[in-house]
Short mmCIF file of C-alpha atoms in Angstrom, two decimals:
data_model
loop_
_atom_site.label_atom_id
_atom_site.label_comp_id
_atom_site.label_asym_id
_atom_site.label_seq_id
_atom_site.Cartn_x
_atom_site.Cartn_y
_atom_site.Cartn_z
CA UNK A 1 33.83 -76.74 143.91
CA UNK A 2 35.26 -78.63 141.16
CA UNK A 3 38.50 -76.70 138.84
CA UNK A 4 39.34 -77.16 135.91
CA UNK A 5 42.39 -75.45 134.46
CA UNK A 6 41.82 -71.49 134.54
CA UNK A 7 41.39 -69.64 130.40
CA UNK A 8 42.02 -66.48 129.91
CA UNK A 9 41.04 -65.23 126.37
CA UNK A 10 41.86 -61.51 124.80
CA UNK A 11 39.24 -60.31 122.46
CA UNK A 12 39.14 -57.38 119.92
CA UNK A 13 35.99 -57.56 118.84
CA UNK A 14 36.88 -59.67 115.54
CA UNK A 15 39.26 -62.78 116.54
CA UNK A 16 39.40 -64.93 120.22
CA UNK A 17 42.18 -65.97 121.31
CA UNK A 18 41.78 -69.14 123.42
CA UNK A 19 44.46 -70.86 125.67
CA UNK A 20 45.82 -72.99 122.31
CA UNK A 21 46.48 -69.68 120.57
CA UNK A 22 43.95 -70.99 118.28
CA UNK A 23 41.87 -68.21 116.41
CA UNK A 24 38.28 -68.30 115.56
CA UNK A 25 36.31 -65.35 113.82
CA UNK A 26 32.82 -64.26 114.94
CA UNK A 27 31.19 -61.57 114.00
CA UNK A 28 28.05 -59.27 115.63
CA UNK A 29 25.15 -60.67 114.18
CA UNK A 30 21.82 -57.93 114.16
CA UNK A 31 19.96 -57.70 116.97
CA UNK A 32 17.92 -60.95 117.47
CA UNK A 33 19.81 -62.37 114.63
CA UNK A 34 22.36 -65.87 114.82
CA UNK A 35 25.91 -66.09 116.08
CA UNK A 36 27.46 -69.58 115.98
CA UNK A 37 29.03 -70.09 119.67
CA UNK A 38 32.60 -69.29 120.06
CA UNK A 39 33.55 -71.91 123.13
CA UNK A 40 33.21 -75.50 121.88
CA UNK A 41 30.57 -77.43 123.92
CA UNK A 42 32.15 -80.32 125.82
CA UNK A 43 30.49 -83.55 126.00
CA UNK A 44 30.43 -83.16 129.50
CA UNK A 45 29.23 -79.45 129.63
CA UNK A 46 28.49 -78.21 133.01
CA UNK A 47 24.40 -77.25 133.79
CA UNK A 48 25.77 -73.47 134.23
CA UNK A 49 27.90 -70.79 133.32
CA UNK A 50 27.67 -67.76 135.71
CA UNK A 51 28.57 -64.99 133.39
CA UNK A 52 30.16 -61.60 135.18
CA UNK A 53 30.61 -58.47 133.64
CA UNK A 54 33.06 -56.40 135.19
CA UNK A 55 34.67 -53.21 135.08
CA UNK A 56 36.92 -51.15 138.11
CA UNK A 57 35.47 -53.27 140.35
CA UNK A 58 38.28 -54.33 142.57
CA UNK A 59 36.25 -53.44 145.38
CA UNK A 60 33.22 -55.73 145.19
CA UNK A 61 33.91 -58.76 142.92
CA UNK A 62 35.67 -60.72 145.12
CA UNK A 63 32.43 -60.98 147.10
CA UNK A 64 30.47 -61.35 143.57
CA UNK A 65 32.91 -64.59 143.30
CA UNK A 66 32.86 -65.61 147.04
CA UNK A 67 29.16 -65.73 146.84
CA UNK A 68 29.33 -68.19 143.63
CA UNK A 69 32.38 -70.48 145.65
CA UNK A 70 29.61 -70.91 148.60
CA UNK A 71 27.23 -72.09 146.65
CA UNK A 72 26.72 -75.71 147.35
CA UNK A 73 26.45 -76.42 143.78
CA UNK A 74 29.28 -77.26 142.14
CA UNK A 75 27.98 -78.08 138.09
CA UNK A 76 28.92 -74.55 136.39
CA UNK A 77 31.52 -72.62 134.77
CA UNK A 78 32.28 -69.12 135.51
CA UNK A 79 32.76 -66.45 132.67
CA UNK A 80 34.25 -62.85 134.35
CA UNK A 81 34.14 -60.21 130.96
CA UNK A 82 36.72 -57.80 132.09
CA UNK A 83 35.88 -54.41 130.54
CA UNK A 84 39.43 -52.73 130.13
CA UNK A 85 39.64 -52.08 134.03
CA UNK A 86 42.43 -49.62 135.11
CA UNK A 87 42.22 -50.72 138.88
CA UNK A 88 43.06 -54.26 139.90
CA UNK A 89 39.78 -55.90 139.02
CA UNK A 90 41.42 -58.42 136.48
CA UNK A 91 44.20 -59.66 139.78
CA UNK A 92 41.37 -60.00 142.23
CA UNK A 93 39.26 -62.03 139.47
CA UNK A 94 42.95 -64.12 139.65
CA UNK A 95 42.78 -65.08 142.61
CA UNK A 96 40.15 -67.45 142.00
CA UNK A 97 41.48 -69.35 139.68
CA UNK A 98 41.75 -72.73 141.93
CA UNK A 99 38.44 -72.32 143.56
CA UNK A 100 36.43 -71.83 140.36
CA UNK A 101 35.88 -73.26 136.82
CA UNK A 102 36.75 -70.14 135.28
CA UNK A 103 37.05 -68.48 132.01
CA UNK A 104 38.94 -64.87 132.19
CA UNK A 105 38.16 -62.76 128.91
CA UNK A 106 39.73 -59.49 128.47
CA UNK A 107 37.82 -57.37 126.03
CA UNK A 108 40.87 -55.08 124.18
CA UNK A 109 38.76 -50.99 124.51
CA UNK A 110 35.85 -50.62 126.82
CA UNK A 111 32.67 -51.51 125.46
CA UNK A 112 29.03 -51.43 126.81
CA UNK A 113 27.88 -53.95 129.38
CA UNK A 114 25.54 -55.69 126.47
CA UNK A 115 28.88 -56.10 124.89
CA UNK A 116 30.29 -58.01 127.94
CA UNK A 117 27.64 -60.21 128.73
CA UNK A 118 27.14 -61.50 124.79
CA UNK A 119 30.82 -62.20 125.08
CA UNK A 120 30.70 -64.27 127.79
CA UNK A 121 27.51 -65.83 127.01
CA UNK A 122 29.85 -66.83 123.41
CA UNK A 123 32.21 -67.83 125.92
CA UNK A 124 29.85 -70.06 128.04
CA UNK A 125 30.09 -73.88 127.67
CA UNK A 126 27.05 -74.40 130.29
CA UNK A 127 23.70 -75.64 129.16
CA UNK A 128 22.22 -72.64 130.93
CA UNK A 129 23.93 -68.71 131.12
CA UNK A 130 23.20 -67.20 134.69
CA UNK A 131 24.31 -63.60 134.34
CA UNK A 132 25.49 -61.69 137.57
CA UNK A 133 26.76 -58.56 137.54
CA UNK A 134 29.95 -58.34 139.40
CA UNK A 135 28.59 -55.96 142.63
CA UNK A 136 25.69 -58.12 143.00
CA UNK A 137 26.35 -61.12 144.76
CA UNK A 138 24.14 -65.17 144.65
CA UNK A 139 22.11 -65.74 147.74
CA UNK A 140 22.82 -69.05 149.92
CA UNK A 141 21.19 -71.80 147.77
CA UNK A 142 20.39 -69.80 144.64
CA UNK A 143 21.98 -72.71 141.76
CA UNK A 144 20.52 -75.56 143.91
CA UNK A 145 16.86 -74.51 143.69
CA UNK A 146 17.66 -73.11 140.10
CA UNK A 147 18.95 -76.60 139.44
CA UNK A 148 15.69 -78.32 141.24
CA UNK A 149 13.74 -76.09 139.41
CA UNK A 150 15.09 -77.19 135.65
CA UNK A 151 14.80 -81.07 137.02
CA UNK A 152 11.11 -80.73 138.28
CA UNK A 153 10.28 -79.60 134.46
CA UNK A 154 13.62 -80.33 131.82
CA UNK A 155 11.55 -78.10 129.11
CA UNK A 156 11.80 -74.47 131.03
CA UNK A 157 14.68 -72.78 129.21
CA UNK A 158 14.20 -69.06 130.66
CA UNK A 159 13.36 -68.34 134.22
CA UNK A 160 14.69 -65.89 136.78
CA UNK A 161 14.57 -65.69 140.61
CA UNK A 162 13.43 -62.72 142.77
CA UNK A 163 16.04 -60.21 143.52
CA UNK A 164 16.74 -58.21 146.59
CA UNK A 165 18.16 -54.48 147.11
CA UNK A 166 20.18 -54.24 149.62
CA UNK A 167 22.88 -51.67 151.33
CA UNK A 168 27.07 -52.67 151.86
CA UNK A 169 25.83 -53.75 154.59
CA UNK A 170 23.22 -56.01 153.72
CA UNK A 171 20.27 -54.11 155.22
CA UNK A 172 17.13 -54.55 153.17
CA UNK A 173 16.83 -51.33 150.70
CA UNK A 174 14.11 -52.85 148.87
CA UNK A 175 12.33 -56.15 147.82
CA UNK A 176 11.34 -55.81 143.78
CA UNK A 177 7.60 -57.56 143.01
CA UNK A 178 5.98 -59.54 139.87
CA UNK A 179 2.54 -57.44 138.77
CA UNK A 180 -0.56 -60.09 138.53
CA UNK A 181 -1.49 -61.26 135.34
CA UNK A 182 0.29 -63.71 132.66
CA UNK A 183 4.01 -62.83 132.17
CA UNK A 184 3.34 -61.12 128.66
CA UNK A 185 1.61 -58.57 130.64
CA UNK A 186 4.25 -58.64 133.29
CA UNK A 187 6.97 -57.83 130.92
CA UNK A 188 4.99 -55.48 128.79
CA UNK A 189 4.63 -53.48 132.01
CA UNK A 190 8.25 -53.01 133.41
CA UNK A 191 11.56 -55.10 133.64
CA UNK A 192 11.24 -57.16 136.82
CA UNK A 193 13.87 -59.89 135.95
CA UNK A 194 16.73 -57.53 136.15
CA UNK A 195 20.12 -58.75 134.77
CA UNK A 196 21.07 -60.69 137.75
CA UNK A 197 20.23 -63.79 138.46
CA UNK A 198 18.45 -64.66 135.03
CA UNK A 199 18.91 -68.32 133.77
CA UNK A 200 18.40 -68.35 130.07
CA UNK A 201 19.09 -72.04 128.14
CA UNK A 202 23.04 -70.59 125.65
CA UNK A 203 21.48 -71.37 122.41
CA UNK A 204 17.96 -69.76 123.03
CA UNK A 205 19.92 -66.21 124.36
CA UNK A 206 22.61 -66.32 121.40
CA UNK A 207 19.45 -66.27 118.93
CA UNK A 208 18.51 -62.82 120.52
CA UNK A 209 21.47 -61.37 122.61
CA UNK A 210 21.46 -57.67 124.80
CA UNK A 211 21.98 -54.78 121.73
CA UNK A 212 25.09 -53.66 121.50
CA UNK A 213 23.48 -49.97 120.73
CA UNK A 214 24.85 -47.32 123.29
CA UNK A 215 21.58 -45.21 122.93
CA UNK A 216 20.12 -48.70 124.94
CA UNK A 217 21.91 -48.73 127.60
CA UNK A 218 19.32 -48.85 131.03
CA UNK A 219 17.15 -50.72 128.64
CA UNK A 220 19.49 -52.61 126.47
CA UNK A 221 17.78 -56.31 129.52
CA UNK A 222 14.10 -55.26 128.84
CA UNK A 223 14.71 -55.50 125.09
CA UNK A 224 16.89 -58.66 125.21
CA UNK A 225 14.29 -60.30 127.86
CA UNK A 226 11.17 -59.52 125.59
CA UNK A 227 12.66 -61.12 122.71
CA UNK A 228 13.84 -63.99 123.85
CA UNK A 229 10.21 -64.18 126.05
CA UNK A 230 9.11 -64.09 122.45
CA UNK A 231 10.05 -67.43 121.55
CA UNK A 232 9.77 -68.38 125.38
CA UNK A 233 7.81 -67.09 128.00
CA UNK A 234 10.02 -66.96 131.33
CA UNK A 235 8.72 -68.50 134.83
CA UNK A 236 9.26 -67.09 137.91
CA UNK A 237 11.70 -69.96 140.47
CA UNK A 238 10.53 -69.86 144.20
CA UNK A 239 13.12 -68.57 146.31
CA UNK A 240 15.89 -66.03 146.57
CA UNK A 241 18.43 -65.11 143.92
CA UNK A 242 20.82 -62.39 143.91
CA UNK A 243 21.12 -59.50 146.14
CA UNK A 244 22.35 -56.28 144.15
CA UNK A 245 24.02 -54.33 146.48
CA UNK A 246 23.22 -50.56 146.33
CA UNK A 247 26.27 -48.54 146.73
CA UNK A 248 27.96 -45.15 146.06
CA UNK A 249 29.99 -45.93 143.01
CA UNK A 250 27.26 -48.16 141.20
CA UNK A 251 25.74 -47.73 137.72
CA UNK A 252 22.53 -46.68 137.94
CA UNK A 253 19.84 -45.17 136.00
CA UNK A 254 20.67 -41.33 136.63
CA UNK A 255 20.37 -40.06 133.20
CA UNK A 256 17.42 -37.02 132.62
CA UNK A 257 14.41 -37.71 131.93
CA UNK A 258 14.67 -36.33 127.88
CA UNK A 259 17.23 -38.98 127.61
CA UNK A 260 14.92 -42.03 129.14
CA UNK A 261 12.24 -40.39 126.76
CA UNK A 262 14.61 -41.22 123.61
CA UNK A 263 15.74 -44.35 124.88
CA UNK A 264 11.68 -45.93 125.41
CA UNK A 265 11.25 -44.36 121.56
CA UNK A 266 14.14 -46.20 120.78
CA UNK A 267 13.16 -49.43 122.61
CA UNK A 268 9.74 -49.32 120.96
CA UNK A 269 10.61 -48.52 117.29
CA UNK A 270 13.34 -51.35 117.59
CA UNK A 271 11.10 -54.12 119.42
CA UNK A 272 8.18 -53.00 116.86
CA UNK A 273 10.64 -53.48 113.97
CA UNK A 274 10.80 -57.16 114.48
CA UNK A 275 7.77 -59.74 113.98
CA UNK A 276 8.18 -61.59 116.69
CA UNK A 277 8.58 -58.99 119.51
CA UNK A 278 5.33 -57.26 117.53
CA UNK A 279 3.46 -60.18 117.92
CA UNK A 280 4.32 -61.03 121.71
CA UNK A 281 3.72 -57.01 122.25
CA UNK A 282 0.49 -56.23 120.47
CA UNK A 283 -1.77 -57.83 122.79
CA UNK A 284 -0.72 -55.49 125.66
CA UNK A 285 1.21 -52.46 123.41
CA UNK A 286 -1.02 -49.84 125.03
CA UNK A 287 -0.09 -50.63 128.78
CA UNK A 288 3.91 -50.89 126.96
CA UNK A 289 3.78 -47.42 126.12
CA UNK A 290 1.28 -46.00 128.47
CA UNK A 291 4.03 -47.49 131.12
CA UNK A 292 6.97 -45.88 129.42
CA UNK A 293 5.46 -42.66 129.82
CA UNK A 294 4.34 -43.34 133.59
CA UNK A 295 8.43 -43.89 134.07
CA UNK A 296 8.99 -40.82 131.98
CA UNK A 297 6.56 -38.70 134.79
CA UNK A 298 8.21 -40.02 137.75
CA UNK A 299 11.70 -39.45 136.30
CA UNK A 300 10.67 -35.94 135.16
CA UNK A 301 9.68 -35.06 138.57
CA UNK A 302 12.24 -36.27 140.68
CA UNK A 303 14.38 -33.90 138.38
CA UNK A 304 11.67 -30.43 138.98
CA UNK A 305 10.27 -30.66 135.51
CA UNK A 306 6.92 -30.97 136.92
CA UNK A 307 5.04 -28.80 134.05
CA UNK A 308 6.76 -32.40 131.58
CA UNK A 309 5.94 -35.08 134.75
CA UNK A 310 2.10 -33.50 134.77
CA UNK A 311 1.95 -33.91 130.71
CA UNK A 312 3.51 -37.24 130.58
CA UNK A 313 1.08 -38.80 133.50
CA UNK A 314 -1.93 -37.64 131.97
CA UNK A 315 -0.83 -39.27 128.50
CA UNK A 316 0.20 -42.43 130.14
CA UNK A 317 -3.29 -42.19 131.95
CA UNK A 318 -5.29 -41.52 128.61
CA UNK A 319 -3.50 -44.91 127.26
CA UNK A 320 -3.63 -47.36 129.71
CA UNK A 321 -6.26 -45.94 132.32
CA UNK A 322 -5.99 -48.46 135.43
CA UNK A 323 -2.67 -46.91 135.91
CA UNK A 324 -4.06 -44.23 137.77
CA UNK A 325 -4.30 -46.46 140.27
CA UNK A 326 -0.99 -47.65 140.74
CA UNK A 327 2.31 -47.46 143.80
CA UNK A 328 3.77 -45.63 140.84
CA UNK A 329 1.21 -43.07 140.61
CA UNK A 330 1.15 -42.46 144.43
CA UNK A 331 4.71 -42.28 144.73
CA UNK A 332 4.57 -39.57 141.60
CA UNK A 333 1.77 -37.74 143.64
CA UNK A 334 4.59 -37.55 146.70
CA UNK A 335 6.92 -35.82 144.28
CA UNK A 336 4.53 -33.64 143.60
CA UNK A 337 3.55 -32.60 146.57
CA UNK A 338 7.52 -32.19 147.79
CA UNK A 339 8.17 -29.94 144.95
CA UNK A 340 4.69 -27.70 145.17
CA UNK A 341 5.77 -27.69 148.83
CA UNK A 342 9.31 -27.40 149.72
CA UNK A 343 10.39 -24.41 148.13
CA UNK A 344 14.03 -25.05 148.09
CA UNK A 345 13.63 -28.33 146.18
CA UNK A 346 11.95 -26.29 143.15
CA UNK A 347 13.61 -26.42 139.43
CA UNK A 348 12.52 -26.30 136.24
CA UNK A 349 9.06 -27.15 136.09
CA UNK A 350 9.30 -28.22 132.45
#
């Protein structure tokens, strides 16, 4: 692994200050709007900047950036967005200074995630951003058969590989799927690129960006991803990528279902709202929302509103029939059944 001497820039949301004290103002463009790069580009600029968001997670990053050492790949820069941690995160990320071509930046309050990764995708010198989020670790191999993949074909600019869900101790939780169809469709009917392991050429993600929006946040990647898929559709790279590791303290998607329901009306008036993101979406708008809705049911009813999963189903169903015949809709029909069933588990059924 080749090292360069270690950065560590402080940001406040309106100056950087790099490792010449130099400062440079930016600004937050809209979303899907222009931001000139912060980092200047070297000549020699690495193929990839692995981009970590991080906050209070002294316990799992140093595996994050183990995982990225092992790699036998040694072309990238490393970008670690520390989100105001008040655990020992930042001294662990340290550590790595002679192993790693890295880039410390410490944002100066706690921000949203989006807010983390935009910064160090500003931060990025790399021709490509990789973002991995710092519990998620790269699997053996994952930059050299990214890297393969970009020389086979030197136009793709966005392209992800296939994540896995696994436990702390690596045991298989899950294995994530791409529907059938053109990737318009794909992305019009869920999210399957995740955050991790995402390649996406700097220049084409800092003309779109995650939103910064805390009413977003779940679906601040889905937004980003269909954007940018606007001006580029994204390919799928054979082989593994990142393994997000499923564990106790992580951030997951535990909000209630009302709040999902504002954030998809939120999503869609936003996406709608631009040209671009209208025009990739129209095509396929129905299965978008019918889709949304479908989520909305299966949230609803893990959470005993059955009376609001029932109502929501039966919309998405009305909108985008061959969902009826979905994994979705037969897992929903379990949750059903438990609740109508297992007396103990009722709650409000909406």
């Amino acid at each position: 692994m080749r090292c360069r001497f270690p950065c560590e820039v402080v940001t406040d949301g309106t100056s950087v200050i790099g490792p010449t004290l130099a400062i440079q103002s930016w600004r937050e463009p809209p979303v899907g709007g222009t931001l000139a790069s912060v980092a200047e580009v070297p000549e020699d600029r690495p193929l990839f900047t692995v981009v970590v968001p991080t906050f209070n997670r002294e316990a799992h990053i140093g595996r994050c950036l183990d995982s990225v050492v092992s790699q036998d790949f040694d072309d990238l820069q490393v970008v670690v967005v520390d989100n105001c941690s008040t655990d020992r995160t930042v001294e662990v990320v340290r550590t790595f200074e002679t192993r790693l071509e890295l880039t410390v930046v410490v944002n100066a309050e706690n921000r949203e995630r989006a807010f983390s990764r935009n910064r160090g995708a500003e931060e990025a010198t790399g021709s490509y951003v990789v973002f991995l989020d710092s519990d998620d670790t790269l699997t053996p191999g994952a930059l050299t058969r990214a890297a393969e993949f970009i020389g086979d074909d030197a136009g793709r600019r966005f392209f992800f590989q296939l994540i896995r869900v696994v436990d702390e101790d690596g045991a298989l939780v899950y294995q994530p799927t791409i529907g059938r169809g053109p990737m318009d469709r794909v992305l019009a009917e869920g999210n399957p690129l995740s955050c991790s392991g995402v390649y996406v050429d700097r220049d084409l993600f800092l003309r779109h960006r995650f939103p910064e929006d805390p009413e977003l946040v779940a679906s601040e990647d889905w937004h980003c991803w269909i954007r940018v898929a606007s001006d580029c559709l994204p390919e799928c790279c054979p082989g593994g990528g990142a393994l997000l590791v499923d564990h106790a303290s992580r951030t997951m998607a535990v909000d209630r279902w009302e709040v999902a329901e504002r954030r998809f009306a939120m999503l869609t008036e936003d996406l709608l709202a631009s040209p671009a993101a209208r025009e990739f979406l129209e095509p396929n708008l129905a299965l978008f929302r019918a889709t949304q809705d479908h989520y909305v049911a299966v949230k609803a009813a893990r959470q005993g509103a059955v009376g609001v999963s029932t109502v929501r189903f039966m919309r998405s169903i009305r909108r985008f029939p061959p969902l009826l015949v979905t994994r979705r809709t037969l897992h929903l029909l379990r949750l059903w059944c438990r609740f109508l069933f297992v007396p103990s588990r009722r709650g409000d059924a909406g």
